[in-house]
Amino acid sequence: MRGIVSVQAATSYDEAVMDACVAGHFELLRLDELLRPDMRVTIKPNLLMKRRPEEGTTTHPALVAAIIRRLQKAGVTQITLADSPGGLYNHPQLTAIYRATGMEAVAEETGTQLNLALESQNLSCPSPALCRSFPIIQPVAGADLVISVCKLKTHCMAGLSGGVKNLFGCIPGLTKPDFHWRYPDPEDFCSMLVDLCETVKPAITFCDAVISMEGDGPSSGQLRPTGMTLCSRSPYALGMALCQVIGRDPEEILTVKAAASRGVGPAGPQEVELVGDPLQCYPDFRRPCTVSMDFLSKVPGVLRPVVRPLVDRFLTTRPRIDHKRCVGCGKCAESCPAHTITLRDGKAWIDDSKCIRCYCCHEMCPIRAIHVKQNRLLRL
Ligand code: SF4
Ligand code: SF4
């Protein structure tokens, strides 16, 4: 399935720069033809947790604000900003995250609605490979048009946090760990994410790749200036382009691989037409430590039950808690689908025997007290 990806160079989040980027994407991809003034449009940024924009964990508010201004220029008035971040999905949590991530200020400046409704709706996947239906937060389920605005980050479990992975935040609150529990194999999990993407069907996907995150993303990596915003009507084509940006083989990024094998995404970079500015590529973009995931993904499905115990024993990376840093907030335990984290004496402890290595705990620790530790063999 061929796709077009628009690239706009951007070395800062200045308002004029972001407006020019969004205008360029709109023109090159003819996005105005998707819009009608009477539409209910929901923008879904990546608001993983309570972090400031400059920490590079969440979609930058300057890009979101520029998208809203451009929608308003096209006559769209019913615009909602919505996400279900990691952890609890309730008013105090949403309000705190909107404030920290700069979305509250964007909503005030642009007159946009911030979602505080907590309902969800079950939507069926039109062509499921694994998962037939999903609970979807109401502002996304009820929208006429969904715009996903992801952040370019590595991801310890999925390899890449792009447009497809961003949609995991359409599943409400602590229902998300259930999906990790149901699909512990990364290849299955990423295939489920493609089912989710086919269910939500975002019409437009933007990517904030001005300052990206490399290493142990999506929340504990390092910032890397990459100087672009990207946009596509196809989240899968965007994912294929992002593989080129971060120097990864598309076969290693399991959402991209799953979309290609199902024929909903491009089969390779040759099926992605790049328009706009040159795509900046960073072959030395640091990978997450979770090498064993890459290894298992290359093993044919039928052989995995045999190979997995060996990989578990000799190659597996594991989450490890730095007890000097841990403050016992319990966020990791709250998000652990295997319920294998307990709090004792004001510190969190992991029972390795039940861990499914989803890295939700690593992702959700607000003070980066959980590290991904490689097996000694991998460090040789
Ligand atoms: S490891 Fe992190 S998330 Fe877990 S209790 Fe300690 S500080 Fe909180
Ligand atoms: S301990 Fe961490 S990595 Fe293991 S299952 Fe729980 S959340 Fe996932």
Short mmCIF file of C-alpha atoms and ligand atoms in Angstrom, two decimals:
data_model
loop_
_atom_site.label_atom_id
_atom_site.label_comp_id
_atom_site.label_asym_id
_atom_site.label_seq_id
_atom_site.Cartn_x
_atom_site.Cartn_y
_atom_site.Cartn_z
CA MET A 1 0.00 0.00 0.00
CA ARG A 2 1.70 3.19 -1.18
CA GLY A 3 1.67 6.37 0.91
CA ILE A 4 2.88 9.95 0.81
CA VAL A 5 4.81 11.53 3.68
CA SER A 6 5.38 15.26 3.86
CA VAL A 7 8.56 16.51 5.55
CA GLN A 8 9.07 20.06 6.80
CA ALA A 9 12.39 21.17 8.29
CA ALA A 10 12.07 22.84 11.71
CA THR A 11 14.89 23.67 14.09
CA SER A 12 12.71 25.27 16.76
CA TYR A 13 9.19 25.27 18.16
CA ASP A 14 8.71 28.98 17.45
CA GLU A 15 5.14 29.83 16.50
CA ALA A 16 6.06 31.09 13.03
CA VAL A 17 8.13 27.94 12.32
CA MET A 18 5.33 25.62 13.43
CA ASP A 19 2.71 27.55 11.44
CA ALA A 20 4.89 27.30 8.32
CA CYS A 21 5.38 23.54 8.84
CA VAL A 22 1.68 22.86 9.24
CA ALA A 23 0.81 25.07 6.25
CA GLY A 24 3.36 23.14 4.17
CA HIS A 25 1.90 19.78 5.19
CA PHE A 26 -1.63 20.96 4.43
CA GLU A 27 -0.65 22.14 0.97
CA LEU A 28 1.48 19.15 -0.04
CA LEU A 29 -1.02 16.55 1.19
CA ARG A 30 -4.13 18.54 0.20
CA LEU A 31 -5.50 18.13 3.70
CA ASP A 32 -8.18 20.80 3.33
CA GLU A 33 -10.21 18.38 1.21
CA LEU A 34 -10.66 16.16 4.31
CA LEU A 35 -12.27 18.96 6.33
CA ARG A 36 -15.77 20.38 6.66
CA PRO A 37 -16.67 23.27 8.96
CA ASP A 38 -19.39 21.26 10.73
CA MET A 39 -17.05 18.41 11.66
CA ARG A 40 -16.17 17.30 15.19
CA VAL A 41 -12.41 16.95 15.04
CA THR A 42 -10.43 15.27 17.82
CA ILE A 43 -6.70 15.79 18.13
CA LYS A 44 -4.87 12.98 19.90
CA PRO A 45 -1.37 14.03 21.02
CA ASN A 46 1.00 11.77 22.96
CA LEU A 47 0.57 12.86 26.60
CA LEU A 48 2.15 9.82 28.18
CA MET A 49 2.68 11.37 31.59
CA LYS A 50 3.05 14.56 33.60
CA ARG A 51 6.15 15.97 31.94
CA ARG A 52 7.03 19.46 30.71
CA PRO A 53 7.30 19.96 26.91
CA GLU A 54 11.07 20.51 27.08
CA GLU A 55 11.53 17.01 28.57
CA GLY A 56 10.69 15.55 25.16
CA THR A 57 8.36 12.81 26.43
CA THR A 58 5.15 14.34 25.13
CA THR A 59 4.04 15.98 21.88
CA HIS A 60 5.15 19.61 21.91
CA PRO A 61 2.22 22.00 22.45
CA ALA A 62 3.54 24.44 19.83
CA LEU A 63 2.86 21.89 17.06
CA VAL A 64 -0.59 21.11 18.44
CA ALA A 65 -1.41 24.83 18.62
CA ALA A 66 -0.31 25.35 15.00
CA ILE A 67 -2.53 22.46 13.84
CA ILE A 68 -5.51 23.96 15.69
CA ARG A 69 -4.91 27.40 14.16
CA ARG A 70 -4.81 25.84 10.69
CA LEU A 71 -8.02 23.87 11.32
CA GLN A 72 -9.71 27.05 12.49
CA LYS A 73 -8.52 28.82 9.35
CA ALA A 74 -10.32 26.07 7.40
CA GLY A 75 -13.51 26.91 9.32
CA VAL A 76 -13.48 23.99 11.78
CA THR A 77 -14.79 25.08 15.18
CA GLN A 78 -15.56 21.86 17.06
CA ILE A 79 -12.07 20.78 18.05
CA THR A 80 -11.28 18.62 21.09
CA LEU A 81 -7.90 17.71 22.52
CA ALA A 82 -7.97 14.24 24.06
CA ASP A 83 -5.72 11.46 25.28
CA SER A 84 -5.79 8.72 27.87
CA PRO A 85 -2.28 8.94 29.31
CA GLY A 86 -0.63 6.09 31.20
CA GLY A 87 -2.07 5.33 34.64
CA LEU A 88 -5.47 6.34 35.94
CA TYR A 89 -8.00 8.04 33.66
CA ASN A 90 -9.69 10.53 35.96
CA HIS A 91 -10.15 14.28 36.29
CA PRO A 92 -7.24 15.06 38.65
CA GLN A 93 -4.83 13.04 36.51
CA LEU A 94 -6.02 14.54 33.20
CA THR A 95 -6.00 18.08 34.55
CA ALA A 96 -2.49 17.74 35.96
CA ILE A 97 -1.17 16.27 32.70
CA TYR A 98 -2.87 18.90 30.50
CA ARG A 99 -1.29 21.60 32.66
CA ALA A 100 2.24 20.13 32.78
CA THR A 101 2.40 19.28 29.08
CA GLY A 102 1.27 22.75 27.98
CA MET A 103 -2.06 21.57 26.54
CA GLU A 104 -4.09 23.63 29.00
CA ALA A 105 -2.39 26.79 27.72
CA VAL A 106 -2.98 25.72 24.10
CA ALA A 107 -6.68 25.18 24.82
CA GLU A 108 -6.98 28.61 26.46
CA GLU A 109 -5.14 30.40 23.63
CA THR A 110 -7.10 28.74 20.84
CA GLY A 111 -10.50 28.27 22.49
CA THR A 112 -10.26 24.50 22.09
CA GLN A 113 -11.99 22.01 24.34
CA LEU A 114 -9.88 19.79 26.59
CA ASN A 115 -11.54 16.44 27.07
CA LEU A 116 -12.57 15.64 30.64
CA ALA A 117 -15.33 13.16 29.83
CA LEU A 118 -14.41 9.70 31.06
CA GLU A 119 -16.79 7.55 29.03
CA SER A 120 -15.67 5.10 26.40
CA GLN A 121 -17.38 3.19 23.64
CA ASN A 122 -16.72 -0.26 22.21
CA LEU A 123 -15.76 -0.11 18.55
CA SER A 124 -15.35 -3.13 16.27
CA CYS A 125 -12.24 -3.57 14.18
CA PRO A 126 -13.32 -3.87 10.51
CA SER A 127 -10.59 -6.38 9.59
CA PRO A 128 -9.10 -7.86 12.76
CA ALA A 129 -6.01 -10.03 12.78
CA LEU A 130 -6.11 -10.54 16.55
CA CYS A 131 -8.49 -8.22 18.36
CA ARG A 132 -12.10 -7.82 17.28
CA SER A 133 -13.07 -4.77 19.34
CA PHE A 134 -11.62 -2.05 21.52
CA PRO A 135 -12.92 0.27 24.22
CA ILE A 136 -12.18 3.73 22.82
CA ILE A 137 -12.37 7.01 24.74
CA GLN A 138 -15.52 8.88 23.75
CA PRO A 139 -14.00 11.99 22.11
CA VAL A 140 -12.12 9.71 19.70
CA ALA A 141 -14.96 7.21 19.20
CA GLY A 142 -17.46 9.99 18.52
CA ALA A 143 -15.29 12.19 16.29
CA ASP A 144 -15.94 12.76 12.60
CA LEU A 145 -12.19 13.06 12.05
CA VAL A 146 -9.26 11.98 14.22
CA ILE A 147 -5.86 13.64 13.96
CA SER A 148 -3.02 11.80 15.68
CA VAL A 149 -0.02 13.91 16.68
CA CYS A 150 2.78 11.64 17.80
CA LYS A 151 6.29 12.30 19.06
CA LEU A 152 9.30 10.58 17.53
CA LYS A 153 10.67 8.38 20.30
CA THR A 154 12.23 4.97 20.66
CA HIS A 155 10.18 2.46 22.63
CA CYS A 156 11.58 -0.33 24.79
CA MET A 157 8.80 -2.72 23.86
CA ALA A 158 7.62 -1.70 20.37
CA GLY A 159 10.94 -0.28 19.09
CA LEU A 160 9.30 2.92 17.84
CA SER A 161 6.71 5.22 19.33
CA GLY A 162 5.18 6.69 16.18
CA GLY A 163 1.68 7.26 14.86
CA VAL A 164 0.42 3.69 15.35
CA LYS A 165 1.71 3.31 18.91
CA ASN A 166 0.32 6.75 19.79
CA LEU A 167 -3.18 5.34 19.34
CA PHE A 168 -2.76 3.04 22.33
CA GLY A 169 -3.76 6.14 24.29
CA CYS A 170 -7.25 5.86 22.79
CA ILE A 171 -7.85 2.96 25.20
CA PRO A 172 -9.00 4.27 28.57
CA GLY A 173 -6.76 4.26 31.63
CA LEU A 174 -5.94 1.01 33.30
CA THR A 175 -7.63 -1.03 30.57
CA LYS A 176 -4.34 -0.62 28.69
CA PRO A 177 -2.39 -3.06 30.91
CA ASP A 178 -5.07 -5.68 30.13
CA PHE A 179 -4.00 -5.52 26.50
CA HIS A 180 -0.38 -6.09 27.49
CA TRP A 181 -1.52 -9.09 29.49
CA ARG A 182 -3.58 -10.49 26.60
CA TYR A 183 -0.77 -9.99 24.07
CA PRO A 184 2.56 -10.51 25.89
CA ASP A 185 4.43 -11.44 22.71
CA PRO A 186 5.69 -8.15 21.17
CA GLU A 187 4.79 -9.31 17.67
CA ASP A 188 1.20 -10.03 18.77
CA PHE A 189 1.04 -6.79 20.72
CA CYS A 190 2.09 -4.79 17.67
CA SER A 191 -0.34 -6.67 15.44
CA MET A 192 -3.04 -5.74 17.97
CA LEU A 193 -1.91 -2.09 17.62
CA VAL A 194 -2.51 -2.33 13.87
CA ASP A 195 -6.02 -3.66 14.62
CA LEU A 196 -6.48 -0.64 16.88
CA CYS A 197 -5.25 1.70 14.16
CA GLU A 198 -7.67 0.15 11.67
CA THR A 199 -10.44 0.74 14.23
CA VAL A 200 -9.62 4.38 15.05
CA LYS A 201 -8.64 5.20 11.44
CA PRO A 202 -6.89 8.53 11.99
CA ALA A 203 -7.34 10.64 8.86
CA ILE A 204 -4.11 12.58 9.42
CA THR A 205 -1.00 11.75 11.43
CA PHE A 206 1.54 14.41 12.33
CA CYS A 207 4.89 13.67 13.95
CA ASP A 208 6.81 16.02 16.20
CA ALA A 209 10.41 15.20 15.28
CA VAL A 210 11.89 18.62 16.04
CA ILE A 211 13.44 17.29 19.25
CA SER A 212 13.09 13.51 19.49
CA MET A 213 13.94 10.87 22.08
CA GLU A 214 16.56 8.17 21.52
CA GLY A 215 17.81 5.33 23.77
CA ASP A 216 15.43 3.95 26.36
CA GLY A 217 12.22 5.67 25.26
CA PRO A 218 9.41 6.42 25.51
CA SER A 219 10.11 8.21 28.80
CA SER A 220 13.70 7.53 29.93
CA GLY A 221 15.72 8.19 26.79
CA GLN A 222 17.87 11.14 25.79
CA LEU A 223 16.82 14.12 23.71
CA ARG A 224 18.07 14.27 20.14
CA PRO A 225 17.47 17.25 17.86
CA THR A 226 16.18 15.83 14.56
CA GLY A 227 14.86 19.07 13.03
CA MET A 228 11.61 18.10 11.30
CA THR A 229 7.90 17.71 11.47
CA LEU A 230 6.34 14.98 9.33
CA CYS A 231 2.79 14.32 8.24
CA SER A 232 0.89 11.69 6.30
CA ARG A 233 -2.62 10.50 5.67
CA SER A 234 -1.23 7.02 6.37
CA PRO A 235 0.17 6.31 9.86
CA TYR A 236 1.88 3.26 8.33
CA ALA A 237 3.68 5.25 5.63
CA LEU A 238 4.77 7.66 8.35
CA GLY A 239 6.12 4.72 10.38
CA MET A 240 8.10 3.49 7.37
CA ALA A 241 9.63 6.96 6.94
CA LEU A 242 10.48 7.10 10.65
CA CYS A 243 12.37 3.80 10.30
CA GLN A 244 14.61 5.58 7.81
CA VAL A 245 15.03 8.55 10.17
CA ILE A 246 16.19 6.38 13.07
CA GLY A 247 18.17 3.95 10.92
CA ARG A 248 16.11 0.85 11.67
CA ASP A 249 15.25 -2.03 9.38
CA PRO A 250 11.43 -1.93 8.97
CA GLU A 251 11.41 -5.66 9.78
CA GLU A 252 12.58 -4.77 13.30
CA ILE A 253 9.77 -2.30 13.96
CA LEU A 254 6.89 -4.65 14.56
CA THR A 255 4.00 -2.25 13.89
CA VAL A 256 5.55 -1.38 10.51
CA LYS A 257 6.20 -5.05 9.78
CA ALA A 258 2.63 -6.06 10.75
CA ALA A 259 1.08 -3.32 8.61
CA ALA A 260 3.21 -4.36 5.62
CA SER A 261 2.40 -8.06 5.95
CA ARG A 262 -1.33 -7.29 6.16
CA GLY A 263 -1.18 -5.05 3.09
CA VAL A 264 -2.46 -1.95 4.91
CA GLY A 265 0.96 -0.31 5.02
CA PRO A 266 3.83 0.04 2.56
CA ALA A 267 5.92 -3.07 1.92
CA GLY A 268 9.14 -1.05 2.05
CA PRO A 269 10.58 2.47 1.81
CA GLN A 270 10.22 2.28 -1.99
CA GLU A 271 6.44 2.51 -1.50
CA VAL A 272 6.69 5.79 0.41
CA GLU A 273 6.78 8.99 -1.60
CA LEU A 274 8.54 11.75 0.31
CA VAL A 275 7.50 15.32 -0.47
CA GLY A 276 8.66 18.66 0.91
CA ASP A 277 12.07 19.07 2.53
CA PRO A 278 14.72 16.32 2.54
CA LEU A 279 14.22 13.58 5.13
CA GLN A 280 16.96 13.90 7.77
CA CYS A 281 18.32 10.48 8.69
CA TYR A 282 20.26 9.55 11.85
CA PRO A 283 21.76 6.08 11.46
CA ASP A 284 23.41 6.42 14.89
CA PHE A 285 20.06 7.10 16.60
CA ARG A 286 20.43 5.17 19.85
CA ARG A 287 18.32 2.05 20.26
CA PRO A 288 16.64 0.86 23.45
CA CYS A 289 18.47 -1.83 25.44
CA THR A 290 15.77 -4.40 24.69
CA VAL A 291 17.78 -6.33 22.12
CA SER A 292 16.16 -9.67 22.90
CA MET A 293 12.87 -8.34 21.53
CA ASP A 294 14.57 -7.70 18.19
CA PHE A 295 16.05 -11.19 18.29
CA LEU A 296 12.76 -12.96 18.98
CA SER A 297 10.97 -10.95 16.31
CA LYS A 298 13.26 -12.55 13.71
CA VAL A 299 12.45 -16.10 14.84
CA PRO A 300 9.56 -17.72 12.90
CA GLY A 301 6.39 -17.92 15.02
CA VAL A 302 6.33 -21.73 15.11
CA LEU A 303 9.86 -21.88 16.58
CA ARG A 304 9.29 -19.23 19.23
CA PRO A 305 8.00 -21.55 21.98
CA VAL A 306 11.28 -23.49 21.67
CA VAL A 307 13.58 -20.49 21.35
CA ARG A 308 11.91 -18.27 23.93
CA PRO A 309 13.20 -20.09 27.05
CA LEU A 310 16.77 -19.83 25.71
CA VAL A 311 16.34 -16.15 24.93
CA ASP A 312 14.77 -15.65 28.37
CA ARG A 313 17.74 -17.28 30.03
CA PHE A 314 20.64 -15.87 28.06
CA LEU A 315 19.56 -12.73 26.20
CA THR A 316 16.69 -11.20 28.09
CA THR A 317 16.68 -7.65 29.35
CA ARG A 318 14.72 -6.95 32.52
CA PRO A 319 13.35 -3.97 34.40
CA ARG A 320 15.38 -3.18 37.52
CA ILE A 321 14.41 -0.73 40.23
CA ASP A 322 17.00 1.68 41.59
CA HIS A 323 15.94 1.54 45.23
CA LYS A 324 18.00 4.58 46.12
CA ARG A 325 15.84 6.66 43.80
CA CYS A 326 12.45 4.94 44.22
CA VAL A 327 10.04 7.06 46.27
CA GLY A 328 7.35 4.39 46.53
CA CYS A 329 4.69 6.29 44.57
CA GLY A 330 3.22 3.03 43.22
CA LYS A 331 2.78 4.22 39.61
CA CYS A 332 4.71 1.18 38.36
CA ALA A 333 2.56 -1.27 40.33
CA GLU A 334 -0.62 0.44 39.13
CA SER A 335 0.39 -0.10 35.46
CA CYS A 336 1.85 -3.60 35.77
CA PRO A 337 -0.38 -6.01 33.81
CA ALA A 338 1.15 -9.03 35.57
CA HIS A 339 0.58 -7.55 39.06
CA THR A 340 4.10 -8.54 39.88
CA ILE A 341 5.23 -5.33 41.57
CA THR A 342 4.64 -4.88 45.28
CA LEU A 343 5.42 -1.99 47.59
CA ARG A 344 7.35 -2.80 50.76
CA ASP A 345 8.95 -0.36 53.17
CA GLY A 346 8.20 2.53 50.83
CA LYS A 347 9.95 0.90 47.84
CA ALA A 348 8.76 -1.05 44.80
CA TRP A 349 9.90 -4.66 44.25
CA ILE A 350 9.51 -6.81 41.11
CA ASP A 351 8.94 -10.56 41.17
CA ASP A 352 10.85 -11.53 38.01
CA SER A 353 9.16 -14.91 37.74
CA LYS A 354 5.86 -13.33 36.69
CA CYS A 355 7.21 -10.41 34.64
CA ILE A 356 6.13 -10.42 30.97
CA ARG A 357 8.68 -7.69 30.10
CA CYS A 358 6.19 -5.20 28.72
CA TYR A 359 8.22 -2.33 30.28
CA CYS A 360 5.08 -0.44 31.32
CA CYS A 361 6.72 0.09 34.73
CA HIS A 362 9.83 1.59 33.13
CA GLU A 363 7.59 3.79 30.99
CA MET A 364 5.45 5.04 33.86
CA CYS A 365 8.02 5.72 36.59
CA PRO A 366 7.89 9.51 36.97
CA ILE A 367 11.43 9.81 38.30
CA ARG A 368 13.21 7.31 36.02
CA ALA A 369 13.99 4.94 38.90
CA ILE A 370 13.42 1.86 36.73
CA HIS A 371 16.15 0.87 34.29
CA VAL A 372 16.23 -1.73 31.58
CA LYS A 373 19.13 -3.98 32.46
CA GLN A 374 20.77 -6.22 29.92
CA ASN A 375 21.79 -9.78 30.65
CA ARG A 376 25.56 -10.03 31.19
CA LEU A 377 25.94 -11.97 27.93
CA LEU A 378 24.57 -9.02 26.00
CA ARG A 379 27.07 -6.69 27.63
CA LEU A 380 30.08 -8.78 26.53
S1 SF4 B 1 9.91 2.56 40.90
FE1 SF4 B 1 9.22 4.58 40.22
S2 SF4 B 1 7.04 4.30 39.81
FE2 SF4 B 1 7.67 2.56 41.03
S3 SF4 B 1 7.22 3.18 43.13
FE3 SF4 B 1 9.37 3.68 42.76
S4 SF4 B 1 9.31 5.82 42.09
FE4 SF4 B 1 7.22 5.05 41.90
S1 SF4 B 2 7.30 -5.70 36.16
FE1 SF4 B 2 7.30 -4.10 34.57
S2 SF4 B 2 7.95 -5.16 32.73
FE2 SF4 B 2 7.34 -6.76 34.21
S3 SF4 B 2 5.19 -7.17 33.71
FE3 SF4 B 2 5.23 -5.61 35.33
S4 SF4 B 2 5.14 -3.66 34.21
FE4 SF4 B 2 5.70 -5.24 32.72
#
